[in-house]
MMTF fields as JSON, N, C-alpha, C and O atoms, coordinates in Angstrom:
{
  "mmtfVersion": "1.0.0",
  "mmtfProducer": "UNKNOWN",
  "numBonds": 427,
  "numAtoms": 428,
  "numGroups": 107,
  "numChains": 1,
  "numModels": 1,
  "chainsPerModel": [1],
  "groupsPerChain": [107],
  "chainIdList": ["A"],
  "bondAtomList": [4, 2, 8, 6, 12, 10, 16, 14, 20, 18, 24, 22, 28, 26, 32, 30, 36, 34, 40, 38, 44, 42, 48, 46, 52, 50, 56, 54, 60, 58, 64, 62, 68, 66, 72, 70, 76, 74, 80, 78, 84, 82, 88, 86, 92, 90, 96, 94, 100, 98, 104, 102, 108, 106, 112, 110, 116, 114, 120, 118, 124, 122, 128, 126, 132, 130, 136, 134, 140, 138, 144, 142, 148, 146, 152, 150, 156, 154, 160, 158, 164, 162, 168, 166, 172, 170, 176, 174, 180, 178, 184, 182, 188, 186, 192, 190, 196, 194, 200, 198, 204, 202, 208, 206, 212, 210, 216, 214, 220, 218, 224, 222, 228, 226, 232, 230, 236, 234, 240, 238, 244, 242, 248, 246, 252, 250, 256, 254, 260, 258, 264, 262, 268, 266, 272, 270, 276, 274, 280, 278, 284, 282, 288, 286, 292, 290, 296, 294, 300, 298, 304, 302, 308, 306, 312, 310, 316, 314, 320, 318, 324, 322, 328, 326, 332, 330, 336, 334, 340, 338, 344, 342, 348, 346, 352, 350, 356, 354, 360, 358, 364, 362, 368, 366, 372, 370, 376, 374, 380, 378, 384, 382, 388, 386, 392, 390, 396, 394, 400, 398, 404, 402, 408, 406, 412, 410, 416, 414, 420, 418, 424, 422],
  "bondOrderList": [1, 1, 1, 1, 1, 1, 1, 1, 1, 1, 1, 1, 1, 1, 1, 1, 1, 1, 1, 1, 1, 1, 1, 1, 1, 1, 1, 1, 1, 1, 1, 1, 1, 1, 1, 1, 1, 1, 1, 1, 1, 1, 1, 1, 1, 1, 1, 1, 1, 1, 1, 1, 1, 1, 1, 1, 1, 1, 1, 1, 1, 1, 1, 1, 1, 1, 1, 1, 1, 1, 1, 1, 1, 1, 1, 1, 1, 1, 1, 1, 1, 1, 1, 1, 1, 1, 1, 1, 1, 1, 1, 1, 1, 1, 1, 1, 1, 1, 1, 1, 1, 1, 1, 1, 1, 1],
  "groupList": [{"groupName": "MET", "atomNameList": ["N", "CA", "C", "O"], "elementList": ["N", "C", "C", "O"], "formalChargeList": [0, 0, 0, 0], "bondAtomList": [1, 0, 2, 1, 3, 2], "bondOrderList": [1, 1, 2], "singleLetterCode": "M", "chemCompType": "L-PEPTIDE LINKING"}, {"groupName": "GLY", "atomNameList": ["N", "CA", "C", "O"], "elementList": ["N", "C", "C", "O"], "formalChargeList": [0, 0, 0, 0], "bondAtomList": [1, 0, 2, 1, 3, 2], "bondOrderList": [1, 1, 2], "singleLetterCode": "G", "chemCompType": "PEPTIDE LINKING"}, {"groupName": "GLU", "atomNameList": ["N", "CA", "C", "O"], "elementList": ["N", "C", "C", "O"], "formalChargeList": [0, 0, 0, 0], "bondAtomList": [1, 0, 2, 1, 3, 2], "bondOrderList": [1, 1, 2], "singleLetterCode": "E", "chemCompType": "L-PEPTIDE LINKING"}, {"groupName": "GLN", "atomNameList": ["N", "CA", "C", "O"], "elementList": ["N", "C", "C", "O"], "formalChargeList": [0, 0, 0, 0], "bondAtomList": [1, 0, 2, 1, 3, 2], "bondOrderList": [1, 1, 2], "singleLetterCode": "Q", "chemCompType": "L-PEPTIDE LINKING"}, {"groupName": "LYS", "atomNameList": ["N", "CA", "C", "O"], "elementList": ["N", "C", "C", "O"], "formalChargeList": [0, 0, 0, 0], "bondAtomList": [1, 0, 2, 1, 3, 2], "bondOrderList": [1, 1, 2], "singleLetterCode": "K", "chemCompType": "L-PEPTIDE LINKING"}, {"groupName": "ARG", "atomNameList": ["N", "CA", "C", "O"], "elementList": ["N", "C", "C", "O"], "formalChargeList": [0, 0, 0, 0], "bondAtomList": [1, 0, 2, 1, 3, 2], "bondOrderList": [1, 1, 2], "singleLetterCode": "R", "chemCompType": "L-PEPTIDE LINKING"}, {"groupName": "THR", "atomNameList": ["N", "CA", "C", "O"], "elementList": ["N", "C", "C", "O"], "formalChargeList": [0, 0, 0, 0], "bondAtomList": [1, 0, 2, 1, 3, 2], "bondOrderList": [1, 1, 2], "singleLetterCode": "T", "chemCompType": "L-PEPTIDE LINKING"}, {"groupName": "CYS", "atomNameList": ["N", "CA", "C", "O"], "elementList": ["N", "C", "C", "O"], "formalChargeList": [0, 0, 0, 0], "bondAtomList": [1, 0, 2, 1, 3, 2], "bondOrderList": [1, 1, 2], "singleLetterCode": "C", "chemCompType": "L-PEPTIDE LINKING"}, {"groupName": "PHE", "atomNameList": ["N", "CA", "C", "O"], "elementList": ["N", "C", "C", "O"], "formalChargeList": [0, 0, 0, 0], "bondAtomList": [1, 0, 2, 1, 3, 2], "bondOrderList": [1, 1, 2], "singleLetterCode": "F", "chemCompType": "L-PEPTIDE LINKING"}, {"groupName": "ALA", "atomNameList": ["N", "CA", "C", "O"], "elementList": ["N", "C", "C", "O"], "formalChargeList": [0, 0, 0, 0], "bondAtomList": [1, 0, 2, 1, 3, 2], "bondOrderList": [1, 1, 2], "singleLetterCode": "A", "chemCompType": "L-PEPTIDE LINKING"}, {"groupName": "TYR", "atomNameList": ["N", "CA", "C", "O"], "elementList": ["N", "C", "C", "O"], "formalChargeList": [0, 0, 0, 0], "bondAtomList": [1, 0, 2, 1, 3, 2], "bondOrderList": [1, 1, 2], "singleLetterCode": "Y", "chemCompType": "L-PEPTIDE LINKING"}, {"groupName": "HIS", "atomNameList": ["N", "CA", "C", "O"], "elementList": ["N", "C", "C", "O"], "formalChargeList": [0, 0, 0, 0], "bondAtomList": [1, 0, 2, 1, 3, 2], "bondOrderList": [1, 1, 2], "singleLetterCode": "H", "chemCompType": "L-PEPTIDE LINKING"}, {"groupName": "PRO", "atomNameList": ["N", "CA", "C", "O"], "elementList": ["N", "C", "C", "O"], "formalChargeList": [0, 0, 0, 0], "bondAtomList": [1, 0, 2, 1, 3, 2], "bondOrderList": [1, 1, 2], "singleLetterCode": "P", "chemCompType": "L-PEPTIDE LINKING"}, {"groupName": "ASN", "atomNameList": ["N", "CA", "C", "O"], "elementList": ["N", "C", "C", "O"], "formalChargeList": [0, 0, 0, 0], "bondAtomList": [1, 0, 2, 1, 3, 2], "bondOrderList": [1, 1, 2], "singleLetterCode": "N", "chemCompType": "L-PEPTIDE LINKING"}, {"groupName": "ASP", "atomNameList": ["N", "CA", "C", "O"], "elementList": ["N", "C", "C", "O"], "formalChargeList": [0, 0, 0, 0], "bondAtomList": [1, 0, 2, 1, 3, 2], "bondOrderList": [1, 1, 2], "singleLetterCode": "D", "chemCompType": "L-PEPTIDE LINKING"}, {"groupName": "SER", "atomNameList": ["N", "CA", "C", "O"], "elementList": ["N", "C", "C", "O"], "formalChargeList": [0, 0, 0, 0], "bondAtomList": [1, 0, 2, 1, 3, 2], "bondOrderList": [1, 1, 2], "singleLetterCode": "S", "chemCompType": "L-PEPTIDE LINKING"}, {"groupName": "TRP", "atomNameList": ["N", "CA", "C", "O"], "elementList": ["N", "C", "C", "O"], "formalChargeList": [0, 0, 0, 0], "bondAtomList": [1, 0, 2, 1, 3, 2], "bondOrderList": [1, 1, 2], "singleLetterCode": "W", "chemCompType": "L-PEPTIDE LINKING"}, {"groupName": "ILE", "atomNameList": ["N", "CA", "C", "O"], "elementList": ["N", "C", "C", "O"], "formalChargeList": [0, 0, 0, 0], "bondAtomList": [1, 0, 2, 1, 3, 2], "bondOrderList": [1, 1, 2], "singleLetterCode": "I", "chemCompType": "L-PEPTIDE LINKING"}, {"groupName": "LEU", "atomNameList": ["N", "CA", "C", "O"], "elementList": ["N", "C", "C", "O"], "formalChargeList": [0, 0, 0, 0], "bondAtomList": [1, 0, 2, 1, 3, 2], "bondOrderList": [1, 1, 2], "singleLetterCode": "L", "chemCompType": "L-PEPTIDE LINKING"}, {"groupName": "VAL", "atomNameList": ["N", "CA", "C", "O"], "elementList": ["N", "C", "C", "O"], "formalChargeList": [0, 0, 0, 0], "bondAtomList": [1, 0, 2, 1, 3, 2], "bondOrderList": [1, 1, 2], "singleLetterCode": "V", "chemCompType": "L-PEPTIDE LINKING"}],
  "groupTypeList": [0, 1, 2, 3, 3, 4, 3, 5, 6, 7, 8, 7, 7, 1, 4, 9, 10, 11, 8, 7, 12, 13, 7, 9, 2, 14, 9, 14, 4, 12, 15, 16, 10, 8, 17, 8, 14, 15, 2, 13, 7, 4, 13, 17, 8, 13, 17, 7, 3, 5, 8, 15, 6, 13, 9, 17, 14, 9, 3, 15, 9, 9, 3, 2, 18, 14, 4, 7, 14, 18, 6, 13, 4, 6, 14, 8, 18, 12, 14, 19, 3, 4, 19, 17, 4, 4, 17, 10, 5, 14, 7, 5, 4, 6, 15, 5, 15, 15, 9, 15, 15, 4, 4, 6, 9, 4, 2],
  "groupIdList": [1, 2, 3, 4, 5, 6, 7, 8, 9, 10, 11, 12, 13, 14, 15, 16, 17, 18, 19, 20, 21, 22, 23, 24, 25, 26, 27, 28, 29, 30, 31, 32, 33, 34, 35, 36, 37, 38, 39, 40, 41, 42, 43, 44, 45, 46, 47, 48, 49, 50, 51, 52, 53, 54, 55, 56, 57, 58, 59, 60, 61, 62, 63, 64, 65, 66, 67, 68, 69, 70, 71, 72, 73, 74, 75, 76, 77, 78, 79, 80, 81, 82, 83, 84, 85, 86, 87, 88, 89, 90, 91, 92, 93, 94, 95, 96, 97, 98, 99, 100, 101, 102, 103, 104, 105, 106, 107],
  "secStructList": [7, 7, 2, 2, 2, 2, 3, 3, 3, 7, 6, 6, 6, 7, 7, 3, 3, 3, 7, 7, 6, 6, 1, 6, 6, 6, 6, 6, 1, 7, 4, 4, 4, 4, 6, 7, 1, 1, 2, 2, 2, 2, 2, 2, 2, 2, 2, 2, 2, 2, 2, 2, 6, 6, 1, 1, 7, 2, 2, 2, 2, 2, 2, 2, 2, 6, 6, 1, 7, 7, 6, 6, 4, 4, 4, 1, 7, 2, 2, 2, 2, 2, 2, 2, 2, 2, 2, 2, 2, 2, 2, 2, 2, 2, 2, 2, 2, 2, 2, 2, 2, 2, 2, 2, 2, 2, 7],
  "xCoordList": [111.345, 110.843, 109.335, 108.86, 108.581, 107.13, 106.654, 107.381, 105.425, 104.823, 104.792, 105.012, 104.521, 104.424, 105.741, 105.721, 106.861, 108.151, 108.454, 109.245, 107.846, 108.11, 107.139, 107.324, 106.109, 105.103, 105.703, 106.291, 105.555, 106.056, 104.944, 103.942, 105.135, 104.183, 104.929, 105.935, 104.447, 105.105, 105.058, 104.013, 106.208, 106.316, 105.516, 105.19, 105.198, 104.507, 102.996, 102.219, 102.59, 101.154, 100.517, 99.292, 101.326, 100.787, 100.337, 99.813, 100.537, 100.117, 100.985, 102.2, 100.355, 101.088, 101.652, 100.976, 102.895, 103.534, 104.564, 104.907, 105.044, 106.021, 107.376, 107.481, 108.403, 109.778, 110.668, 110.637, 111.454, 112.378, 113.711, 113.868, 114.677, 115.938, 116.726, 117.616, 116.393, 117.08, 116.374, 116.872, 115.204, 114.454, 114.826, 115.107, 114.823, 115.247, 114.468, 115.059, 113.157, 112.345, 112.614, 112.307, 113.177, 113.438, 114.93, 115.279, 115.787, 117.224, 117.831, 118.764, 117.326, 117.89, 117.202, 117.569, 116.22, 115.509, 116.361, 117.166, 116.18, 116.936, 116.605, 115.53, 117.532, 117.354, 116.206, 115.705, 115.778, 114.684, 113.364, 112.426, 113.289, 112.09, 111.902, 110.83, 112.925, 112.757, 111.663, 110.96, 111.507, 110.547, 109.502, 108.56, 109.651, 108.674, 108.205, 108.976, 106.935, 106.4, 106.604, 106.439, 106.965, 107.162, 108.166, 108.42, 108.722, 109.656, 108.93, 109.509, 107.665, 106.869, 106.766, 106.986, 106.434, 106.343, 107.699, 107.772, 108.76, 110.104, 110.397, 110.885, 110.097, 110.359, 109.532, 110.058, 108.254, 107.365, 107.843, 107.929, 108.149, 108.604, 109.907, 110.067, 110.83, 112.111, 111.93, 112.597, 111.042, 110.75, 110.184, 110.618, 109.223, 108.614, 109.653, 109.656, 110.527, 111.561, 112.531, 112.885, 112.958, 113.89, 113.239, 113.904, 111.949, 111.24, 111.139, 111.375, 110.79, 110.604, 111.893, 111.856, 113.021, 114.313, 114.953, 116.131, 114.173, 114.611, 115.766, 116.516, 115.904, 116.922, 116.488, 117.323, 115.161, 114.612, 113.433, 112.806, 113.138, 112.008, 110.723, 110.742, 109.617, 108.303, 108.225, 107.659, 108.78, 108.748, 109.438, 108.887, 110.63, 111.385, 110.653, 110.566, 110.13, 109.401, 108.167, 107.885, 107.436, 106.239, 106.604, 105.909, 107.676, 108.122, 108.474, 108.155, 109.124, 109.474, 108.233, 108.105, 107.316, 106.087, 105.231, 104.538, 105.277, 104.507, 104.938, 104.18, 106.132, 106.642, 106.228, 106.421, 105.661, 105.248, 103.766, 103.028, 103.356, 101.947, 101.262, 101.454, 100.465, 99.748, 98.251, 97.462, 97.862, 96.438, 95.773, 94.58, 96.521, 95.958, 96.522, 96.726, 96.772, 97.407, 96.562, 97.097, 95.267, 94.428, 94.685, 94.268, 95.369, 95.728, 97.063, 97.427, 97.798, 99.083, 98.843, 97.754, 99.864, 99.757, 99.515, 99.971, 98.808, 98.444, 99.609, 99.471, 100.748, 101.899, 102.411, 102.811, 102.402, 102.837, 101.831, 102.23, 100.536, 99.503, 99.669, 99.532, 99.962, 100.134, 101.285, 101.163, 102.395, 103.562, 103.263, 103.633, 102.599, 102.244, 101.347, 101.561, 100.353, 99.468, 100.253, 100.032, 101.175, 101.982, 102.863, 103.022, 103.428, 104.269, 103.472, 103.909, 102.308, 101.512, 100.935, 100.807, 100.587, 100.088, 101.198, 100.971, 102.392, 103.526, 103.913, 104.316, 103.793, 104.127, 103.15, 103.561, 101.865, 100.858, 101.122, 100.996, 101.489, 101.797, 102.972, 102.94, 103.993, 105.178, 104.812, 105.277, 103.979, 103.559, 102.764, 102.962, 101.856, 101.048, 101.897, 101.702, 102.839, 103.644, 104.597, 104.852, 105.14, 106.011, 105.193, 105.686, 103.957, 103.101, 102.75, 102.718, 102.486, 102.151, 103.385, 103.27, 104.566, 105.806, 106.076, 106.501, 105.822, 106.025, 105.046, 105.403, 103.793, 102.773, 103.163, 103.029, 103.643, 104.065, 105.272, 105.35, 106.18, 107.368, 107.008, 107.679, 105.963, 105.525, 104.827, 104.85, 104.214, 103.427, 104.265, 103.751],
  "yCoordList": [112.444, 113.728, 113.637, 112.657, 114.624, 114.587, 114.879, 115.445, 114.486, 114.698, 116.178, 116.52, 117.051, 118.475, 119.027, 119.901, 118.545, 119.065, 118.688, 119.367, 117.622, 117.18, 117.799, 117.653, 118.485, 119.078, 120.242, 121.152, 120.212, 121.281, 121.703, 121.004, 122.854, 123.352, 123.624, 124.334, 123.067, 123.213, 124.675, 125.322, 125.181, 126.555, 126.786, 127.929, 125.735, 125.873, 125.691, 126.528, 124.592, 124.276, 124.514, 124.504, 124.727, 124.983, 123.736, 123.829, 122.568, 121.313, 121.0, 121.195, 120.515, 120.082, 118.69, 117.833, 118.475, 117.174, 116.975, 117.911, 115.76, 115.435, 115.174, 114.461, 115.75, 115.47, 115.702, 116.768, 114.703, 114.777, 114.205, 112.985, 115.05, 114.555, 113.678, 112.93, 113.777, 112.972, 111.652, 110.828, 111.449, 110.219, 109.204, 109.571, 107.951, 106.883, 106.892, 106.706, 107.103, 107.033, 108.182, 108.064, 109.282, 110.435, 110.727, 111.626, 109.998, 110.292, 110.315, 111.078, 109.499, 109.42, 110.338, 110.347, 111.098, 111.99, 113.22, 113.645, 113.795, 115.014, 116.182, 116.223, 117.122, 118.255, 119.18, 119.931, 119.138, 120.03, 119.686, 120.482, 118.501, 118.159, 119.093, 119.109, 119.87, 120.853, 121.856, 122.333, 122.187, 123.23, 122.813, 123.563, 121.635, 121.173, 119.762, 118.939, 119.49, 118.159, 117.17, 115.964, 117.677, 116.79, 117.412, 118.616, 116.586, 117.093, 118.001, 118.96, 117.698, 118.536, 119.964, 120.931, 120.088, 121.418, 122.123, 123.324, 121.385, 121.963, 122.528, 123.651, 121.746, 122.183, 123.402, 124.349, 123.39, 124.516, 125.79, 126.849, 125.683, 126.852, 127.395, 128.608, 126.51, 126.942, 127.637, 128.634, 127.124, 127.764, 129.165, 130.133, 129.265, 130.569, 131.541, 132.72, 131.047, 131.915, 132.397, 133.575, 131.492, 131.876, 132.873, 133.801, 132.702, 133.657, 135.021, 136.062, 134.999, 136.24, 137.04, 138.262, 136.361, 137.049, 137.271, 137.616, 137.072, 137.271, 136.354, 136.678, 135.219, 134.248, 133.489, 133.014, 133.381, 132.778, 133.624, 134.323, 133.554, 134.319, 133.499, 132.33, 134.13, 133.484, 132.236, 131.225, 132.297, 131.153, 129.942, 128.841, 130.135, 129.043, 128.532, 127.325, 129.457, 129.068, 128.24, 127.229, 128.671, 127.929, 126.531, 125.561, 126.429, 125.112, 124.198, 123.009, 124.74, 123.939, 123.589, 122.463, 124.554, 124.277, 123.226, 122.447, 123.203, 122.217, 120.782, 119.841, 120.613, 119.292, 118.907, 117.765, 119.861, 119.631, 119.263, 119.452, 118.739, 118.421, 119.655, 119.999, 120.309, 121.515, 121.256, 122.198, 119.986, 119.661, 120.275, 120.576, 120.461, 121.049, 122.441, 122.826, 123.192, 124.503, 125.47, 126.42, 125.248, 126.115, 125.87, 126.666, 124.774, 124.495, 125.136, 125.142, 125.678, 126.305, 127.591, 128.163, 128.032, 129.28, 130.44, 130.389, 131.481, 132.59, 133.212, 133.519, 133.403, 134.012, 133.121, 133.623, 131.821, 130.884, 130.903, 130.899, 130.923, 130.999, 132.265, 132.218, 133.387, 134.652, 134.564, 135.01, 133.991, 133.897, 132.963, 133.26, 131.843, 130.911, 131.612, 131.482, 132.347, 133.092, 134.112, 134.266, 134.811, 135.819, 135.17, 135.721, 134.027, 133.319, 133.024, 133.344, 132.417, 132.045, 133.265, 133.265, 134.304, 135.548, 136.205, 136.603, 136.321, 136.919, 136.074, 136.607, 134.779, 133.871, 134.086, 134.099, 134.252, 134.516, 135.861, 135.983, 136.876, 138.197, 138.098, 138.674, 137.378, 137.203, 136.473, 136.836, 135.442, 134.686, 135.558, 135.51, 136.359, 137.238, 138.307, 138.603, 138.89, 139.949, 139.395, 140.067, 138.188, 137.635, 137.177, 137.224, 136.737, 136.367, 137.61, 137.56, 138.721, 139.939, 140.519, 141.137, 140.327, 140.778, 140.004, 140.572, 138.698, 137.847, 138.234, 138.268, 138.529, 138.918, 140.233, 140.372, 141.203, 142.488, 142.325, 142.993, 141.467, 141.243, 140.623, 140.888, 139.802, 139.164, 140.159, 139.992, 141.178, 142.127, 143.064, 143.922],
  "zCoordList": [143.275, 142.792, 142.572, 141.997, 143.013, 142.893, 141.484, 140.668, 141.216, 139.888, 139.504, 138.342, 140.464, 140.167, 139.617, 138.75, 140.094, 139.666, 138.221, 137.567, 137.709, 136.348, 135.345, 134.136, 135.83, 134.947, 134.166, 134.751, 132.867, 131.999, 131.042, 130.889, 130.403, 129.423, 128.132, 128.132, 127.034, 125.735, 125.274, 125.334, 124.812, 124.317, 123.038, 122.719, 122.309, 121.029, 121.162, 120.704, 121.793, 121.841, 123.205, 123.324, 124.226, 125.556, 126.297, 127.407, 125.694, 126.309, 127.527, 127.498, 128.595, 129.781, 129.518, 128.949, 129.936, 129.764, 130.869, 131.591, 130.987, 132.014, 131.383, 130.385, 131.968, 131.57, 132.777, 133.393, 133.103, 134.224, 133.755, 133.718, 133.395, 132.861, 133.839, 133.434, 135.121, 136.136, 136.417, 137.184, 135.791, 135.993, 134.912, 133.771, 135.28, 134.363, 133.049, 131.986, 133.103, 131.878, 130.904, 129.717, 131.381, 130.519, 130.31, 129.545, 130.965, 130.951, 129.551, 129.3, 128.643, 127.288, 126.274, 125.099, 126.718, 125.794, 125.486, 126.314, 124.283, 123.919, 124.849, 125.449, 124.96, 125.873, 125.477, 126.315, 124.195, 123.804, 124.509, 124.487, 125.136, 125.917, 127.105, 127.71, 127.45, 128.519, 128.168, 129.058, 126.87, 126.495, 125.461, 125.206, 124.866, 123.862, 124.189, 124.681, 123.912, 124.197, 123.051, 123.236, 121.861, 120.71, 119.743, 119.78, 118.893, 117.89, 116.904, 116.393, 116.639, 115.74, 116.293, 115.565, 117.565, 118.182, 118.157, 117.894, 118.427, 118.387, 117.001, 116.87, 115.973, 114.603, 114.224, 113.64, 114.546, 114.23, 114.924, 114.301, 116.201, 116.955, 116.375, 116.236, 116.041, 115.476, 114.125, 113.848, 113.292, 112.002, 112.243, 111.618, 113.142, 113.453, 113.999, 113.646, 114.853, 115.423, 114.348, 114.311, 113.48, 112.417, 111.463, 111.002, 111.158, 110.309, 111.008, 110.395, 112.283, 113.041, 113.178, 113.318, 113.138, 113.253, 111.882, 111.788, 110.828, 109.446, 109.023, 108.102, 109.696, 109.302, 108.048, 107.278, 107.852, 106.634, 106.167, 106.962, 104.87, 104.335, 104.426, 104.81, 104.069, 104.171, 103.306, 103.724, 102.12, 101.203, 101.825, 101.815, 102.362, 103.0, 104.234, 104.461, 105.024, 106.235, 105.88, 106.523, 104.859, 104.443, 103.952, 104.255, 103.206, 102.721, 103.887, 103.864, 104.897, 106.065, 106.886, 107.367, 107.048, 107.796, 107.092, 107.747, 105.769, 105.02, 105.341, 105.106, 105.869, 106.247, 107.67, 108.088, 108.408, 109.795, 109.847, 108.88, 110.984, 111.206, 111.785, 112.951, 110.954, 111.389, 111.579, 111.642, 111.67, 111.761, 112.996, 112.965, 114.07, 115.288, 115.555, 116.706, 114.484, 114.669, 115.488, 116.058, 115.557, 116.39, 117.876, 118.718, 118.2, 119.594, 119.98, 121.156, 118.995, 119.3, 120.078, 120.036, 120.78, 121.53, 120.562, 119.419, 120.999, 120.109, 119.348, 118.164, 120.0, 119.312, 118.182, 117.132, 118.387, 117.34, 116.191, 115.027, 116.501, 115.462, 114.617, 113.394, 115.263, 114.533, 113.537, 112.395, 113.972, 113.094, 111.921, 110.786, 112.185, 111.101, 110.085, 108.88, 110.554, 109.643, 108.831, 107.63, 109.498, 108.8, 107.739, 106.65, 108.036, 107.068, 105.807, 104.702, 105.97, 104.797, 104.082, 102.858, 104.842, 104.229, 103.412, 102.27, 103.985, 103.269, 102.063, 101.029, 102.195, 101.099, 99.931, 98.77, 100.243, 99.192, 98.519, 97.301, 99.315, 98.751, 97.79, 96.703, 98.183, 97.346, 96.062, 94.982, 96.181, 94.998, 94.035, 92.821, 94.602, 93.757, 93.083, 91.904, 93.825, 93.226, 92.185, 91.186, 92.376, 91.342, 90.139, 89.012, 90.351, 89.219, 88.415, 87.186, 89.089, 88.367, 87.683, 86.624, 88.275, 87.644, 86.356, 85.35, 86.407, 85.222, 84.13, 82.952, 84.524, 83.552, 82.895, 81.679, 83.674, 83.151, 82.214, 81.184, 82.56, 81.741, 80.398, 79.4, 80.355, 79.106, 78.196, 76.976, 78.751, 77.949, 77.215, 76.497]
}
């Protein structure tokens, strides 16, 4: 199989990588290598997808993203960056509104 046939692009970061499930060096790798270049990208994309489909709220998504490596988040694809920003923005809104609710309840 030629090099071109093994070339893939990560759904999360857009990085080009090689994966050939029929080749000896990749035969034992998990099937998620078909669309992600790393477990970190797989996890980030899955968190964003679950948030976007309302399977988890912003608070839960932010907690899960905090466990991932986001040091190169500016290298992620634009749609993934948008969802990450929305998660943290919504999380801050929720924090502010619950803080103001607690303050009002104390008064």
